[in-house]
Coordinates of C-alpha atoms in Angstrom, one line a residue:
X820 CA -19.6 38.0 -10.7
X821 CA -16.2 37.8 -12.3
X822 CA -12.7 35.8 -11.4
X823 CA -10.2 33.8 -13.1
X824 CA -8.8 30.4 -11.6
X825 CA -6.5 27.8 -13.0
X826 CA -7.6 25.6 -16.0
X827 CA -7.1 22.4 -14.1
X828 CA -8.3 23.3 -10.5
X829 CA -11.6 24.5 -12.0
X830 CA -11.8 21.8 -13.8
X831 CA -11.3 19.6 -10.9
X832 CA -13.7 21.9 -8.8
X833 CA -16.3 21.4 -11.9
X834 CA -16.4 17.2 -12.1
X835 CA -16.8 17.4 -7.7
X836 CA -19.4 19.4 -7.6
X837 CA -21.0 17.8 -10.7
X838 CA -20.9 14.1 -9.7
X839 CA -24.3 14.7 -7.2
X840 CA -26.1 16.4 -10.4
X841 CA -29.1 14.0 -11.5
X842 CA -29.8 12.9 -15.0
X843 CA -33.1 13.0 -14.8
X844 CA -34.1 15.9 -12.2
X845 CA -37.2 16.3 -10.2
X846 CA -37.2 20.0 -10.5
X847 CA -35.3 21.8 -13.9
X848 CA -33.1 23.9 -11.1
X849 CA -31.5 20.9 -9.9
X850 CA -29.8 20.6 -13.2
X851 CA -27.8 23.3 -12.0
X852 CA -24.2 24.2 -10.3
X853 CA -23.7 27.1 -8.5
X854 CA -21.0 28.7 -8.4
X855 CA -20.4 31.5 -5.6
X856 CA -17.2 33.4 -5.2
X857 CA -16.3 35.9 -1.9
X858 CA -14.1 39.4 -1.6
X859 CA -11.8 37.1 0.0
X860 CA -11.1 35.0 -2.8
X861 CA -12.7 31.9 -2.6
X862 CA -14.6 30.0 -5.6
X863 CA -17.1 27.2 -3.9
X864 CA -19.5 25.2 -6.8
X865 CA -21.8 22.7 -5.2
X866 CA -24.3 20.5 -6.3
X867 CA -27.4 19.2 -4.7
X868 CA -30.5 16.4 -5.9
X869 CA -32.2 16.0 -2.3
X870 CA -30.3 13.2 -1.2
X871 CA -26.6 14.1 -1.6
X872 CA -24.5 17.5 -2.1
X873 CA -21.1 18.3 -3.4
X874 CA -19.1 21.3 -2.1
X875 CA -15.6 22.3 -3.6
X876 CA -13.9 25.3 -2.6
X877 CA -10.8 26.5 -4.4
X878 CA -8.7 29.9 -4.7
X879 CA -9.6 32.3 -6.8
X880 CA -8.3 35.7 -8.4
X881 CA -11.7 37.6 -7.9
X882 CA -12.0 41.3 -9.4
X883 CA -16.2 40.9 -8.3
X884 CA -18.0 38.2 -5.9
X885 CA -20.9 36.9 -6.7
X886 CA -23.0 33.5 -7.4
X887 CA -24.9 32.0 -10.1
X888 CA -26.4 29.1 -11.4
X889 CA -25.7 27.3 -15.0
X890 CA -26.2 24.0 -16.5
X891 CA -23.9 21.8 -14.5
X892 CA -23.3 18.9 -16.8
X893 CA -22.9 21.2 -20.0
X894 CA -19.9 23.2 -17.4
X895 CA -18.6 20.3 -16.9
X896 CA -18.5 19.1 -20.3
X897 CA -17.2 22.9 -21.2
X898 CA -14.3 23.0 -18.6
X899 CA -13.0 19.3 -18.9
X900 CA -12.2 20.3 -22.7
X901 CA -10.9 23.6 -22.6
X902 CA -7.3 24.3 -23.6
X903 CA -4.3 24.9 -21.2
X904 CA -4.7 28.4 -20.2
X905 CA -6.3 30.3 -17.0
X906 CA -10.0 30.2 -17.1
X907 CA -12.2 34.0 -16.9
X908 CA -15.9 33.6 -15.4
X909 CA -18.0 36.6 -15.8
X910 CA -21.6 37.5 -15.8
X911 CA -22.9 39.0 -18.9
X912 CA -26.7 39.9 -18.7
X913 CA -28.1 37.2 -18.8
X914 CA -24.8 34.9 -19.3
X915 CA -22.2 33.6 -17.4
X916 CA -18.7 33.9 -19.6
X917 CA -16.6 31.3 -19.4
X918 CA -13.3 32.2 -21.4
X919 CA -9.9 30.4 -22.0
X920 CA -7.3 31.3 -24.4
X921 CA -8.6 31.8 -28.3
X922 CA -12.4 29.6 -26.7
X923 CA -15.1 31.3 -25.2
X924 CA -18.7 30.3 -24.6
X925 CA -21.6 31.6 -23.1
X926 CA -24.2 29.9 -20.4
X927 CA -27.7 31.1 -20.0
X928 CA -28.1 31.7 -16.2
X929 CA -31.1 29.6 -14.4
X930 CA -32.8 31.1 -11.5
X931 CA -30.4 31.1 -8.8
X932 CA -32.9 32.1 -6.4
X933 CA -35.1 28.9 -7.3
X934 CA -32.2 27.1 -6.0
X935 CA -32.8 24.8 -2.6
X936 CA -31.3 25.8 0.2
X937 CA -27.5 23.4 0.8
X938 CA -27.5 21.1 3.6
X939 CA -25.6 22.2 6.4
X940 CA -23.6 19.1 7.8
X941 CA -23.9 18.0 11.3
X942 CA -21.2 18.4 13.9
X943 CA -17.8 17.6 14.0
X944 CA -16.8 14.0 15.1
X945 CA -13.4 13.5 14.3
X946 CA -10.9 12.8 11.8
X947 CA -9.0 9.9 10.2
X948 CA -6.2 10.0 7.1
X949 CA -7.2 10.6 3.8
X950 CA -5.5 8.0 2.1
X951 CA -6.4 5.4 5.4
X952 CA -10.4 6.1 4.3
X953 CA -10.1 5.4 1.0
X954 CA -8.2 2.8 1.3
X955 CA -11.2 1.0 3.6
X956 CA -13.9 2.5 1.7
X957 CA -12.1 0.8 -1.6
X958 CA -11.7 -2.6 0.3
X959 CA -15.4 -2.8 1.0
X960 CA -17.4 -1.4 -1.1
X961 CA -17.5 -4.3 -3.9
X962 CA -19.6 -6.1 -1.7
X963 CA -22.3 -3.5 -1.7
X964 CA -25.9 -5.1 -3.2
X965 CA -26.8 -3.6 -6.5
X966 CA -30.9 -4.0 -5.8
X967 CA -32.3 -0.5 -5.2
X968 CA -35.7 -2.4 -3.6
X969 CA -33.4 -3.5 -0.2
X970 CA -31.7 0.1 0.4
X971 CA -29.9 -1.5 3.3
X972 CA -27.8 -3.3 1.1
X973 CA -26.9 -1.4 -1.2
X974 CA -25.0 0.8 1.5
X975 CA -22.0 0.7 3.8
X976 CA -22.1 0.1 7.7
X977 CA -20.1 2.7 9.5
X978 CA -19.5 1.5 13.4
X979 CA -17.8 4.1 15.8
X980 CA -16.5 3.1 19.0
X981 CA -14.6 5.3 20.8
X982 CA -11.2 5.1 18.5
X983 CA -12.8 2.5 16.7
X984 CA -14.2 2.9 13.4
X985 CA -15.8 -0.2 11.5
X986 CA -16.3 -0.4 7.7
X987 CA -18.7 -3.4 6.6
X988 CA -20.7 -4.0 3.3
X989 CA -23.1 -7.2 2.5
X990 CA -24.7 -8.5 -0.9
X991 CA -26.2 -11.5 2.0
X992 CA -23.9 -13.4 -0.3
X993 CA -20.2 -12.3 1.3
X994 CA -19.4 -9.4 3.5
X995 CA -16.4 -7.1 3.7
X996 CA -15.0 -5.4 6.7
X997 CA -12.7 -3.4 7.5
X998 CA -11.6 -2.3 11.5
X999 CA -9.3 0.9 11.6
X1000 CA -8.5 3.4 14.2
X1001 CA -9.6 7.1 14.0
X1002 CA -9.5 10.0 16.1
X1003 CA -12.9 11.0 17.2
X1004 CA -13.8 14.8 18.8
X1005 CA -15.1 12.8 22.0
X1006 CA -13.1 9.7 22.7
X1007 CA -16.4 7.9 24.3
X1008 CA -18.2 8.7 20.9
X1009 CA -20.6 5.7 19.6
X1010 CA -22.8 5.7 16.5
X1011 CA -24.1 3.5 14.1
X1012 CA -25.1 4.4 10.4
X1013 CA -25.8 3.4 6.8
X1014 CA -24.5 5.3 3.9
X1015 CA -25.1 4.9 0.0
X1016 CA -21.8 2.6 -1.0
X1017 CA -21.5 4.1 -4.2
X1018 CA -21.7 7.8 -2.7
X1019 CA -19.0 7.0 0.0
X1020 CA -17.0 5.3 -2.5
X1021 CA -17.1 8.5 -5.1
X1022 CA -16.2 11.1 -2.3
X1023 CA -13.4 8.5 -1.5
X1024 CA -11.8 8.5 -4.1
X1025 CA -12.3 12.3 -5.0
X1026 CA -10.3 13.0 -1.9
X1027 CA -6.9 14.3 -2.3
X1028 CA -4.2 12.3 -1.6
X1029 CA -2.6 13.3 1.5
X1030 CA -5.4 15.3 2.9
X1031 CA -6.9 14.8 6.2
X1032 CA -10.9 13.3 5.9
X1033 CA -13.2 14.9 8.7
X1034 CA -16.3 13.1 9.4
X1035 CA -19.3 14.6 10.6
X1036 CA -22.1 13.2 12.0
X1037 CA -25.0 14.2 15.0
X1038 CA -26.8 12.2 17.6
X1039 CA -29.6 10.0 17.1
X1040 CA -32.5 10.8 15.1
X1041 CA -30.2 13.0 12.6
X1042 CA -30.3 12.4 8.9
X1043 CA -27.1 13.4 7.3
X1044 CA -23.5 12.5 7.2
X1045 CA -20.8 14.9 6.1
X1046 CA -17.0 13.8 4.7
X1047 CA -14.9 16.2 4.1
X1048 CA -11.2 17.2 3.1
X1049 CA -8.9 18.5 0.9
X1050 CA -11.0 21.6 0.1
X1051 CA -13.9 18.6 -1.2
X1052 CA -17.2 18.1 1.3
X1053 CA -20.5 16.1 0.7
X1054 CA -23.5 15.4 3.0
X1055 CA -25.6 12.2 2.2
X1056 CA -29.3 11.3 4.0
X1057 CA -28.2 8.4 6.0
X1058 CA -30.2 4.6 5.3
X1059 CA -32.3 3.0 7.4
X1060 CA -30.0 2.2 10.1
X1061 CA -30.9 -1.4 10.7
X1062 CA -28.2 -4.0 9.5
X1063 CA -27.2 -7.5 9.9
X1064 CA -25.1 -8.5 13.3
X1065 CA -22.0 -8.9 11.0
X1066 CA -19.2 -8.7 13.3
X1067 CA -20.8 -12.2 14.9
X1068 CA -20.4 -14.2 11.4
X1069 CA -16.3 -12.9 11.5
X1070 CA -15.8 -15.1 13.8
X1071 CA -15.8 -18.9 14.0
X1072 CA -13.7 -22.5 14.6
X1073 CA -12.0 -23.2 11.1
X1074 CA -10.8 -26.8 10.4
X1075 CA -8.7 -25.8 7.6
X1076 CA -6.7 -22.9 7.1
X1077 CA -4.4 -22.3 4.0
X1078 CA -1.6 -19.4 3.7
X1079 CA -1.5 -18.1 -0.2
X1080 CA 0.8 -16.0 -2.1
X1081 CA -1.8 -13.8 -3.5
X1082 CA 0.0 -12.1 -6.7
X1083 CA 0.2 -15.3 -8.5
X1084 CA -3.1 -16.9 -6.7
X1085 CA -5.0 -13.6 -8.4
X1086 CA -3.2 -14.1 -12.2
X1087 CA -4.2 -18.2 -11.3
X1088 CA -7.9 -17.5 -10.6
X1089 CA -8.1 -15.0 -13.9
X1090 CA -6.7 -17.4 -15.8
X1091 CA -9.2 -20.4 -15.1
X1092 CA -12.3 -17.9 -15.2
X1093 CA -11.2 -17.5 -19.0
X1094 CA -13.0 -21.4 -19.5
X1095 CA -16.2 -19.8 -16.9
X1096 CA -19.8 -19.0 -18.1
X1097 CA -21.5 -16.6 -16.2
X1098 CA -22.4 -18.4 -13.0
X1099 CA -19.8 -21.0 -13.1
X1100 CA -17.7 -21.4 -10.1
X1101 CA -13.9 -21.8 -9.8
X1102 CA -13.0 -24.8 -7.5
X1103 CA -10.3 -24.8 -5.3
X1104 CA -9.2 -28.3 -3.9
X1105 CA -6.4 -27.3 -1.1
X1106 CA -4.1 -29.8 -0.1
X1107 CA -1.1 -29.9 2.6
X1108 CA 1.5 -28.0 0.1
X1109 CA -0.6 -27.0 -2.5
X1110 CA -4.0 -25.8 -4.1
X1111 CA -5.2 -27.2 -7.4
X1112 CA -7.6 -24.1 -9.1
X1113 CA -9.8 -26.6 -11.6
X1114 CA -12.8 -24.8 -13.5
X1115 CA -14.7 -26.2 -16.9
X1116 CA -17.5 -25.3 -18.9
X1117 CA -19.3 -28.1 -20.0
X1118 CA -17.3 -30.4 -22.2
X1119 CA -16.0 -27.4 -24.3
X1120 CA -13.3 -25.9 -22.2
X1121 CA -11.4 -26.8 -19.3
X1122 CA -8.4 -25.1 -16.6
X1123 CA -6.4 -26.7 -14.3
X1124 CA -3.5 -25.1 -12.4
X1125 CA -1.3 -26.1 -8.8
X1126 CA -0.3 -23.5 -6.7
X1127 CA 1.7 -23.9 -3.9
X1128 CA 0.2 -23.1 -0.5
X1129 CA 0.7 -24.3 3.0
X1130 CA -2.5 -25.8 4.8
X1131 CA -3.5 -26.8 8.8
X1132 CA -5.9 -28.5 9.4
X1133 CA -8.2 -30.8 6.7
X1134 CA -8.1 -31.3 3.1
X1135 CA -10.7 -29.2 1.3
X1136 CA -12.4 -29.3 -2.2
X1137 CA -14.5 -26.1 -2.3
X1138 CA -15.8 -23.8 -4.4
X1139 CA -16.7 -20.0 -5.0
X1140 CA -17.4 -17.9 -8.3
X1141 CA -14.7 -16.1 -9.5
X1142 CA -15.2 -12.6 -9.4
X1143 CA -16.0 -13.2 -5.3
X1144 CA -13.1 -13.9 -4.6
X1145 CA -11.0 -12.0 -6.8
X1146 CA -12.8 -8.4 -5.3
X1147 CA -11.7 -10.0 -2.1
X1148 CA -8.0 -10.5 -3.0
X1149 CA -8.0 -6.8 -4.2
X1150 CA -8.7 -5.8 -0.8
X1151 CA -5.8 -7.7 0.3
X1152 CA -2.1 -5.7 0.1
X1153 CA 0.3 -8.4 1.8
X1154 CA 2.0 -10.8 -0.1
X1155 CA 0.2 -13.6 1.4
X1156 CA -3.5 -14.8 2.3
X1157 CA -5.1 -16.4 4.8
X1158 CA -8.5 -18.4 4.2
X1159 CA -10.2 -20.2 6.9
X1160 CA -13.0 -22.7 5.8
X1161 CA -15.0 -24.7 8.2
X1162 CA -16.7 -27.0 5.2
X1163 CA -17.3 -26.8 1.9
X1164 CA -20.8 -25.4 2.2
X1165 CA -19.8 -23.1 4.7
X1166 CA -18.8 -19.4 4.7
X1167 CA -15.1 -19.5 4.6
X1168 CA -13.1 -15.7 5.9
X1169 CA -9.9 -14.4 3.4
X1170 CA -8.0 -12.4 5.8
X1171 CA -4.4 -10.5 5.3
X1172 CA -1.4 -12.3 7.2
X1173 CA 0.8 -9.0 7.7
X1174 CA 4.4 -8.6 6.0
X1175 CA 7.3 -9.6 7.7
X1176 CA 9.4 -6.7 8.6
X1177 CA 13.3 -7.0 8.3
X1178 CA 13.5 -6.1 12.3
X1179 CA 11.1 -8.9 13.4
X1180 CA 11.6 -12.7 13.5
X1181 CA 8.3 -13.7 12.5
X1182 CA 4.9 -11.5 11.4
X1183 CA 2.2 -10.8 14.4
X1184 CA -0.3 -13.5 14.2
X1185 CA -3.2 -11.2 13.5
X1186 CA -4.5 -10.1 10.0
X1187 CA -4.4 -6.4 8.6
X1188 CA -8.4 -5.4 10.0
X1189 CA -9.4 -6.3 6.7
X1190 CA -11.6 -9.1 6.7
X1191 CA -14.0 -10.8 3.7
X1192 CA -16.5 -13.5 4.1
X1193 CA -17.4 -15.5 1.2
X1194 CA -20.6 -18.5 0.7
X1195 CA -19.0 -20.7 -1.1
X1196 CA -20.8 -22.9 -4.1
X1197 CA -22.1 -26.0 -3.5
X1198 CA -20.5 -29.0 -6.0
X1199 CA -22.3 -30.7 -7.8
X1200 CA -20.0 -33.7 -8.1

């Protein structure tokens, strides 16, 4: 095996493949990264941990096709610190030599014949723009649970109904959901799966901007999902598809509806949170034309700030964990947000208000497809 490739190209590809390498591999061979080059000039790097696989494909100047298995994390560290010169990689005896300008490294190869067969993704289900996919995943994954004893809550629920895709996460105290349009290969395609949130978030962040993303998903009984775009691809085992009926909880009758300028509201919450301790909520008192944002830590510190808003319906005094509010607001990319409440002890819905365009008299009375439902903290006084 021998090839030559741009240093940054190699670094990006190695970083992608290294994301699946286990820190404590069940088998030593799983710590390896598979390098393969073909006589058509294609370089493929792959990592696998029996749950998730990652492939990176790039063009390279191939002198001799072949494949080799090397310690993946060590290769990643080496390539990340190479000088800015083209990189030559070739096998020499029992080593893979990495040469870049004046620097040269030799990595002892691992037995490539012991490496497990990489999973093949299911059939193509459809496509969507990579930027849209990355935005949607970034909006919902902050609400995913972190408790591995409840695997369902650590995943992203993805529902497909024709050309509509829903993504949702919940940790039982909040729900983040995004509705978007995609292009299914079969117009009547319908499916519902749960994908590990960390895997999907890492994948969405790393796919090159502007690339089209393909979703590979089989029928009932299939245990894998594939996501690919811009020379990067991954497969992941699916989690149990049992999930709460989240969509039914994102509608309701609201007695108080506030329209809030997002950027000033975020800054005010961050300032108020400076005086809070872990578990201390931010208190929001809405009246007709303002919200008063308050927080305190016993008698040692307090914060009090007013912000202009528009309230329709009843005045309301409600409290939230500050990070829950900030996570929801981070998913809104419009100038104004809408907070809908049905009382101080019932879940409140946060959505974005579509920005008014210059040629429109008023924005449509809809949201932007992103919905964030959060349980308030019960006020004691």
